[in-house]
GROMACS .gro file of C-alpha atoms in nm:
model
  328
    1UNK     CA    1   2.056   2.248  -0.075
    2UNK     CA    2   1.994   1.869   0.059
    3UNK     CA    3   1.992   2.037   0.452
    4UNK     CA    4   1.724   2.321   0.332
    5UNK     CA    5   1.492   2.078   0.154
    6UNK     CA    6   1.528   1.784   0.485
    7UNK     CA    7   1.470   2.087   0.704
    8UNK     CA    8   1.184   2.260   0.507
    9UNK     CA    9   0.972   1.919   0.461
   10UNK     CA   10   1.007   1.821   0.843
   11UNK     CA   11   0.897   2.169   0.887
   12UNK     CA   12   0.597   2.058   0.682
   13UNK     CA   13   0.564   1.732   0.819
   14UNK     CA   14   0.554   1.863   1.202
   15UNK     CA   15   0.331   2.135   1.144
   16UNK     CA   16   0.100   1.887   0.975
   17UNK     CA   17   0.099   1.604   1.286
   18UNK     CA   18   0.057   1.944   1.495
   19UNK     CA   19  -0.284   2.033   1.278
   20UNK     CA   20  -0.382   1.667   1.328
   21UNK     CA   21  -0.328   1.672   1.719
   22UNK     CA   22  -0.491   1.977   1.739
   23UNK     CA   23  -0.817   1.852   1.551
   24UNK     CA   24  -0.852   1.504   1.713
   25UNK     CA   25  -0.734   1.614   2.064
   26UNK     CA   26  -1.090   1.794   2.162
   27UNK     CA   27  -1.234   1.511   1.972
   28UNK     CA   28  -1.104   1.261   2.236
   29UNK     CA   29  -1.192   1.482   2.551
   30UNK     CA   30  -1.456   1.308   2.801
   31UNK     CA   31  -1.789   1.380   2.694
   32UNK     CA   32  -1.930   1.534   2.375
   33UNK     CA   33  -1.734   1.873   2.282
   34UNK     CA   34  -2.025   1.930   2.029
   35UNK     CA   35  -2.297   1.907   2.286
   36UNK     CA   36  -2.090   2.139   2.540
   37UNK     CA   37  -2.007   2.360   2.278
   38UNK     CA   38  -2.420   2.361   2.152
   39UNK     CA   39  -2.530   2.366   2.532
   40UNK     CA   40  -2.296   2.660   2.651
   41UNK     CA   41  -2.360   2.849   2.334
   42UNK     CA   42  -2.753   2.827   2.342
   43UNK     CA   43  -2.899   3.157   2.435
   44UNK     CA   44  -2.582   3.329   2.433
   45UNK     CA   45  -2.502   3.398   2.044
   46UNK     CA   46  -2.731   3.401   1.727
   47UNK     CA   47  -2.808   3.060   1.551
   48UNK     CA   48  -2.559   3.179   1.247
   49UNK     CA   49  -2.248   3.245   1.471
   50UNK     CA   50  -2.295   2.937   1.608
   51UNK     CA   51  -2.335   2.761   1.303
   52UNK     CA   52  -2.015   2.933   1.182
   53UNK     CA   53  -1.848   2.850   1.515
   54UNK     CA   54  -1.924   2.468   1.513
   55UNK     CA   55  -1.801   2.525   1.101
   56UNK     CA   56  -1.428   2.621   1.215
   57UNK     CA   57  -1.438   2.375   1.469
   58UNK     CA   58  -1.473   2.088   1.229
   59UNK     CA   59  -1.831   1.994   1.281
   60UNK     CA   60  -2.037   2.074   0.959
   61UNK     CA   61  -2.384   1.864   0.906
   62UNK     CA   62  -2.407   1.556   0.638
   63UNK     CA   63  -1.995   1.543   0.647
   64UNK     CA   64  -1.796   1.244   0.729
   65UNK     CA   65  -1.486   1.338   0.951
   66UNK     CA   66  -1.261   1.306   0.675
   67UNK     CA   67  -1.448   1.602   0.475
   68UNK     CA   68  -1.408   1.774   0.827
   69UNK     CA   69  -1.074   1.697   0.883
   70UNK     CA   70  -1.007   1.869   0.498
   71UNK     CA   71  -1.225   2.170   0.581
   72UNK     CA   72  -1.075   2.206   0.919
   73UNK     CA   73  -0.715   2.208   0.766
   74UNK     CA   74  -0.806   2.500   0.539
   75UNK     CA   75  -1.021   2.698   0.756
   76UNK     CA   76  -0.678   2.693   0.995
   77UNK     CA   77  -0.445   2.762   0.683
   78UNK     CA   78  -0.652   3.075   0.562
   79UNK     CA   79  -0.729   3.212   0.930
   80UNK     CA   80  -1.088   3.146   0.914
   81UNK     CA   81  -1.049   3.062   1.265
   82UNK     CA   82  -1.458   3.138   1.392
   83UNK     CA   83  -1.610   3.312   1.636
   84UNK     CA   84  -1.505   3.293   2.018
   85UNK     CA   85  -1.887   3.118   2.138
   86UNK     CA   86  -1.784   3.207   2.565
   87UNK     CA   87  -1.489   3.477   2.596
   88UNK     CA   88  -1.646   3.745   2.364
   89UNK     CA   89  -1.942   3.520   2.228
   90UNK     CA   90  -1.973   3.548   1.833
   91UNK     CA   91  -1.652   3.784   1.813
   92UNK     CA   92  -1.441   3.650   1.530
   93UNK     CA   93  -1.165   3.446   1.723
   94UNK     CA   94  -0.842   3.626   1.468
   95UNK     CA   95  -0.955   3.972   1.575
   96UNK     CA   96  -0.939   3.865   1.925
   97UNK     CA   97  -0.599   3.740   1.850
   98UNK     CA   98  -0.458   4.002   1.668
   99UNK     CA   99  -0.578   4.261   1.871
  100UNK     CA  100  -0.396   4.056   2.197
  101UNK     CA  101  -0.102   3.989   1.969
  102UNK     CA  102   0.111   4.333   1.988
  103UNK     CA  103   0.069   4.336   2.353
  104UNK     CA  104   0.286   4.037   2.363
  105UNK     CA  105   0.502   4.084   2.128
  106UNK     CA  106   0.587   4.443   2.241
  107UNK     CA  107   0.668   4.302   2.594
  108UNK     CA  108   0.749   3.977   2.619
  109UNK     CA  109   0.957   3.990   2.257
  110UNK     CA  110   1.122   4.317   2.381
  111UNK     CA  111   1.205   4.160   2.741
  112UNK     CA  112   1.345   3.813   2.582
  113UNK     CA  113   1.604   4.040   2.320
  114UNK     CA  114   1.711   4.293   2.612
  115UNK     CA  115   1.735   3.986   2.854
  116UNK     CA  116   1.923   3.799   2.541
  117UNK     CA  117   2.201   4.087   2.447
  118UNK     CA  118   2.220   4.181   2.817
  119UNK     CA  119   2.301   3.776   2.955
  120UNK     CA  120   2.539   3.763   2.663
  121UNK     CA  121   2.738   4.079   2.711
  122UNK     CA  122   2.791   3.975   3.140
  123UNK     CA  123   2.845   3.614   2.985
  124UNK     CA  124   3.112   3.750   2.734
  125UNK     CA  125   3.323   3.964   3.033
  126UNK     CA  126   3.272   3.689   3.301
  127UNK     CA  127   3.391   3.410   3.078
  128UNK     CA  128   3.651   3.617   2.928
  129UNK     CA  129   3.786   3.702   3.304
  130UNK     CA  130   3.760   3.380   3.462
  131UNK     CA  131   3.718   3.430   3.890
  132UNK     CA  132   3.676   3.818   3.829
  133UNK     CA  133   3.485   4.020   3.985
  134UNK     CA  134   3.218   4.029   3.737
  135UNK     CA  135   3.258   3.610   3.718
  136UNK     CA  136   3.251   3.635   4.088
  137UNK     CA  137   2.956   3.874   4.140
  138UNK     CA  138   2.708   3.863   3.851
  139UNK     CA  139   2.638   3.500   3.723
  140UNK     CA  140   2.610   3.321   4.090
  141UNK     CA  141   2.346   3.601   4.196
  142UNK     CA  142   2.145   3.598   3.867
  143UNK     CA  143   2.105   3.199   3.882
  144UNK     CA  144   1.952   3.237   4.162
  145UNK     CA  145   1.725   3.486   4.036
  146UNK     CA  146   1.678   3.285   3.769
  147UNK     CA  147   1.547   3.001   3.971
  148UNK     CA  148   1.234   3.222   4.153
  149UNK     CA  149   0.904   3.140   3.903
  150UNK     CA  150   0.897   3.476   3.754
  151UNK     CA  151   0.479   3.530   3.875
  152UNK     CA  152   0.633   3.520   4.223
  153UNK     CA  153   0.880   3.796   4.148
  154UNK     CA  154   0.640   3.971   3.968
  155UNK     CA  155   0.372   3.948   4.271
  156UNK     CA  156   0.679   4.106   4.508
  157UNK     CA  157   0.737   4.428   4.229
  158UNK     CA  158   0.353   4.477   4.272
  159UNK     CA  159   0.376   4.496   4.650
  160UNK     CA  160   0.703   4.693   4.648
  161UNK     CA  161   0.615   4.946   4.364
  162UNK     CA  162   0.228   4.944   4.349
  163UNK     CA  163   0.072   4.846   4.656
  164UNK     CA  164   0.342   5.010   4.901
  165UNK     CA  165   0.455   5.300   4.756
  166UNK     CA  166   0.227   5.357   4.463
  167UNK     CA  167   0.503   5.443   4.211
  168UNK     CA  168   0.351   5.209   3.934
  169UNK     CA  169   0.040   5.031   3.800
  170UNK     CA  170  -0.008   4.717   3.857
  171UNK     CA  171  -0.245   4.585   3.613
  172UNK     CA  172  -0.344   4.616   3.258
  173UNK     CA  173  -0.154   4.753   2.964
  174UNK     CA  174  -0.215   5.089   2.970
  175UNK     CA  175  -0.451   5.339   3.144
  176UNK     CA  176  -0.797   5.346   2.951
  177UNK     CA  177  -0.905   5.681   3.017
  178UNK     CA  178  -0.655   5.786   2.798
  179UNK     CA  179  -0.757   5.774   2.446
  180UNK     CA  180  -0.557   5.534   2.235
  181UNK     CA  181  -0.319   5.747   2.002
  182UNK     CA  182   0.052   5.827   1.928
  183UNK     CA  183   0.055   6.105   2.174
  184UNK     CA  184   0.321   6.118   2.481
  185UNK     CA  185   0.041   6.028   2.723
  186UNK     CA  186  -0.038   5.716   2.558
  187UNK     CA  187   0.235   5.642   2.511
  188UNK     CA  188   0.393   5.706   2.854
  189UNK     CA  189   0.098   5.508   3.002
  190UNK     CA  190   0.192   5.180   2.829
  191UNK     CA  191   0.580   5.214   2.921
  192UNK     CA  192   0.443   5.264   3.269
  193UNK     CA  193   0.207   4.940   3.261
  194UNK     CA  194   0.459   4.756   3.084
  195UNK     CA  195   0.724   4.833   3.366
  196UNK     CA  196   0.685   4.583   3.663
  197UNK     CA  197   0.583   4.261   3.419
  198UNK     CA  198   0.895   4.327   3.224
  199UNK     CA  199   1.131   4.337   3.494
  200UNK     CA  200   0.964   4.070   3.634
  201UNK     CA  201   1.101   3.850   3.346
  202UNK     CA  202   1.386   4.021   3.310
  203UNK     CA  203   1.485   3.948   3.654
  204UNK     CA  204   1.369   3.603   3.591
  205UNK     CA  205   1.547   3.471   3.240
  206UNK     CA  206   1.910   3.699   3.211
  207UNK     CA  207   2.055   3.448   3.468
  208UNK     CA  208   1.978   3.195   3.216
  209UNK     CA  209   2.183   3.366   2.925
  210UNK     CA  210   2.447   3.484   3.134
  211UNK     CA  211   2.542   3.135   3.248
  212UNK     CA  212   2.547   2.945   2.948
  213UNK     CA  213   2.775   3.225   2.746
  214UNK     CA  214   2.952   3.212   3.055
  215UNK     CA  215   3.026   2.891   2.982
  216UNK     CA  216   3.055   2.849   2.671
  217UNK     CA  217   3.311   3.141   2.652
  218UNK     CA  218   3.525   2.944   2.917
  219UNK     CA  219   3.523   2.619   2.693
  220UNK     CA  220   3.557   2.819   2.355
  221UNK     CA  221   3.912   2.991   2.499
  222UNK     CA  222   4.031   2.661   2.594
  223UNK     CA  223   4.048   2.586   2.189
  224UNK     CA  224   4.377   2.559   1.965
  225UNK     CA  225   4.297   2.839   1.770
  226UNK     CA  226   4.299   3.103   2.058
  227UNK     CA  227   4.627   3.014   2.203
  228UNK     CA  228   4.728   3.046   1.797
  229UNK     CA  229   4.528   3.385   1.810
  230UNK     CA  230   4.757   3.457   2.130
  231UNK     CA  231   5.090   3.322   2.012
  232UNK     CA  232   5.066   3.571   1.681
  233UNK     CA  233   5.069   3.830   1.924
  234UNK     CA  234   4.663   3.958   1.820
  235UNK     CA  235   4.495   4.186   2.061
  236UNK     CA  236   4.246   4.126   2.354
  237UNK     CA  237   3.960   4.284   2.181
  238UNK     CA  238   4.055   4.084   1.857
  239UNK     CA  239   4.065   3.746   2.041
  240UNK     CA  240   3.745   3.810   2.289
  241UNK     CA  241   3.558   3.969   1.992
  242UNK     CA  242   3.637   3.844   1.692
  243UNK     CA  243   3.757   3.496   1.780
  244UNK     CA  244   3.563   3.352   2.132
  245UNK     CA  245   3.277   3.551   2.174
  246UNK     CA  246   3.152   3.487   1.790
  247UNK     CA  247   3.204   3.134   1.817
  248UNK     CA  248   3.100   3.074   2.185
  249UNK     CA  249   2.743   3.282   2.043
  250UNK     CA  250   2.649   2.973   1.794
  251UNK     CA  251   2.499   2.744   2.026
  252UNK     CA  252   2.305   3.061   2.203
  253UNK     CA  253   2.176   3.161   1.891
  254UNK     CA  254   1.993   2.821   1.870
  255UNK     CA  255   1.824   2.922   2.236
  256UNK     CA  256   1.779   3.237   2.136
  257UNK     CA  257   1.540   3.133   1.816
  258UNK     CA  258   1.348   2.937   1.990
  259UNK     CA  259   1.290   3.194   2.299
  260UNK     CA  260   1.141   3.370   2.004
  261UNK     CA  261   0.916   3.132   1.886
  262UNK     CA  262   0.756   3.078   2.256
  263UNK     CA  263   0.759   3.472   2.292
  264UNK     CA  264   0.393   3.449   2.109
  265UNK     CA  265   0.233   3.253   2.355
  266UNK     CA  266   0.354   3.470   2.606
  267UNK     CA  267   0.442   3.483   2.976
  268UNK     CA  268   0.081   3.310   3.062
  269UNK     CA  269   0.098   3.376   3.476
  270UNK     CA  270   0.301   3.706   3.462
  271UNK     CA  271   0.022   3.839   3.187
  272UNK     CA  272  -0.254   3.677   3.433
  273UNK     CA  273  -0.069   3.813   3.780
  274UNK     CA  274  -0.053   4.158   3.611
  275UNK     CA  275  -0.420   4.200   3.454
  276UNK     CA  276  -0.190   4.236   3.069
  277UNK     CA  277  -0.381   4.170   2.809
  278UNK     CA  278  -0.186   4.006   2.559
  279UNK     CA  279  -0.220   3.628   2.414
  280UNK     CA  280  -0.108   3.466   2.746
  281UNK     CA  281  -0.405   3.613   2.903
  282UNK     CA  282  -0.651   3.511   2.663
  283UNK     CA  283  -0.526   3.148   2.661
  284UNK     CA  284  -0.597   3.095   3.032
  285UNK     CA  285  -0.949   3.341   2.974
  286UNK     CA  286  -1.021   3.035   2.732
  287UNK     CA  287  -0.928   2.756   2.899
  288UNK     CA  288  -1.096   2.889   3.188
  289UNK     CA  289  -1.426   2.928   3.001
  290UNK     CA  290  -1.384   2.590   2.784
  291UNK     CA  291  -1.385   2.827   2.478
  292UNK     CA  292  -1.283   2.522   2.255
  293UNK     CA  293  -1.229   2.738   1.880
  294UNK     CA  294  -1.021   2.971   2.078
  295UNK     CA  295  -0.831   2.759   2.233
  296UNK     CA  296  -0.795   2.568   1.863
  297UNK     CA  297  -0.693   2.864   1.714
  298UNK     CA  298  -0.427   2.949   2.001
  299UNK     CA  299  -0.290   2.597   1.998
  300UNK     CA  300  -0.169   2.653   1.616
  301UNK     CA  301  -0.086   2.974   1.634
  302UNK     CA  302   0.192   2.857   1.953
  303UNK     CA  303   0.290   2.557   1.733
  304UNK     CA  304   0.385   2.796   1.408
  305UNK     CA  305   0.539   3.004   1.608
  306UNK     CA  306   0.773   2.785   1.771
  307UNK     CA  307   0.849   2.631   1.398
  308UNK     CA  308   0.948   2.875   1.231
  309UNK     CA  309   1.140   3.014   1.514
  310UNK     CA  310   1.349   2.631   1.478
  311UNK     CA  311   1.373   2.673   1.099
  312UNK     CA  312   1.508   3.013   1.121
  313UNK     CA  313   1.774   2.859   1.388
  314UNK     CA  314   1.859   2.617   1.114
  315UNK     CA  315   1.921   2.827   0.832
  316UNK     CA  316   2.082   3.143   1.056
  317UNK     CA  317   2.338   2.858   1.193
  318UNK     CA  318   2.375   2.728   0.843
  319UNK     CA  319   2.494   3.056   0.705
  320UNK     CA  320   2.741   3.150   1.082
  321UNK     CA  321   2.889   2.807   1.119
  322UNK     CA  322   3.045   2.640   0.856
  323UNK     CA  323   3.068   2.327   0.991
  324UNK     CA  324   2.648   2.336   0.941
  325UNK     CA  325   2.750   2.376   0.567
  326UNK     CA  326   2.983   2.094   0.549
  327UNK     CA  327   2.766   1.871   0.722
  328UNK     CA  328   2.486   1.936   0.489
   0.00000   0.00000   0.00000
């Protein structure tokens, strides 16, 4: 109970430094964010969306900053996150998000999990046969995979399969002449769209996984309790399984979490290299345009993702290992 409650309030107290950052950071930006925010918004959206704009922002008139400091904190809490004042000017800033959102999710959070169980099944048979041919083969040529910046591999899939041979799109998520619905066309398009940026990353992060199971299988067999496993005469599949693999996972698991928790801000130049439009794309859109609420808004919603994805790392290795227990 101790380890939940220390875990649970620095979850608190990190995601409340992260609120501060992220409402004093713009605030300490050369220049005036309220007159560039004012000065690009003039002309372009109605007095009242920018009023409410400037509102989620932080900047309300006859308040002191600690009265916007309070009112920023539960704006950001409830999701009253504005309106976007230069990417879609006066569109409210969580439709723009949530409407980006399942793009991202659907690929990148797809990619990481098949990339995940895929790394850890080669890492599990390489470890497992030491100087195989799978040890031999698979991990060395995936590291170096690994190592290419995935936007580069992604730009050679789009010559190779797009601009060469025309066998795939190469930009956007799906084909929008098609009329969004669960029918096999729509459906086909967005596999089809999703193709190249997903192998792209795929191609780009199993080497990761694959080495560090790898690894970690080779150091878990080393352990007193396999060669006990081995003496009492247990089976291959019992020891690998049941015994190495399970306890070599742990430490992956811990990776694994918090691949999740970055999976919401996305792969930010393989969404931009490919025309995607998930949350990636929209953060560089609004950095590009010095949209300041929606990059605000973007900031936090990276920052919860990533802790929760660390709390759920705690308490999932809390309830596998039970040397987390004891400790706590």
């Amino acid at each position: 109970m101790r380890f939940i409650l220390r875990r649970v309030g620095m979850f608190v107290f990190t995601l409340w430094a992260a609120l501060t950052l992220n409402f004093f950071i713009p605030r300490f930006m050369p220049g005036n964010p309220l007159q560039d925010l004012v000065a690009r918004g003039r002309g372009k959206i109605s007095a009242q969306a920018m009023a409410d704009m400037l509102a989620s922002f932080g900047y309300k008139q006859n308040e002191n900053g600690f009265q916007q400091y309070f009112a920023y904190l539960g704006n950001m809490v409830t999701g009253n996150w504005g309106v976007s004042l230069t990417v879609a000017p006066g569109a409210p800033i969580r439709d723009m998000v949530l409407s980006a959102l399942p793009w991202t999710l659907g690929l990148i959070g797809v990619t990481t999990i098949l990339a995940f169980l895929a790394g850890t099944g080669i890492g599990i048979a390489a470890g497992w046969r030491r100087g195989g041919l799978v040890d031999s083969v698979l991990p060395t040529t995936f590291v170096i995979t690994t190592a290419l910046p995935y936007f580069v591999v992604g730009m050679l899939l789009i010559e190779v399969f797009s601009v060469t041979n025309h066998w795939l799109p190469n930009d956007y998520t799906y084909d929008y002449t098609i009329v969004p619905g669960f029918s096999p066309g729509f459906i086909g398009s967005i596999l089809q769209h999703a193709l190249l940026p997903a192998a792209a990353l795929m191609i780009t992060s199993v080497g990761g996984w694959i080495l560090t199971m790898r690894n970690n299988m080779i150091t878990t067999l080393a352990e007193d309790y396999i060669r006990m496993g081995r003496a009492k005469g247990l089976s291959n599949r019992k020891i690998m399984y049941g015994y190495a693999a399970r306890n070599a996972l742990l430490p992956n698991l811990s990776g694994f979490a918090m691949s999740l928790g970055f999976v919401l801000s996305g792969a930010v130049l393989v969404e931009w290299v490919f025309n995607y439009q998930g949350v990636g794309y929209l953060l560089l859109d609004a950095v590009d345009s010095a949209d300041y609420p929606l990059m605000q808004a973007l900031f936090l919603l990276y920052t919860v993702a990533v802790l929760v994805a660390i709390l759920a790392s705690d308490f999932l290795m809390l309830r596998l290992d039970p040397r987390a227990r004891a400790k706590g």
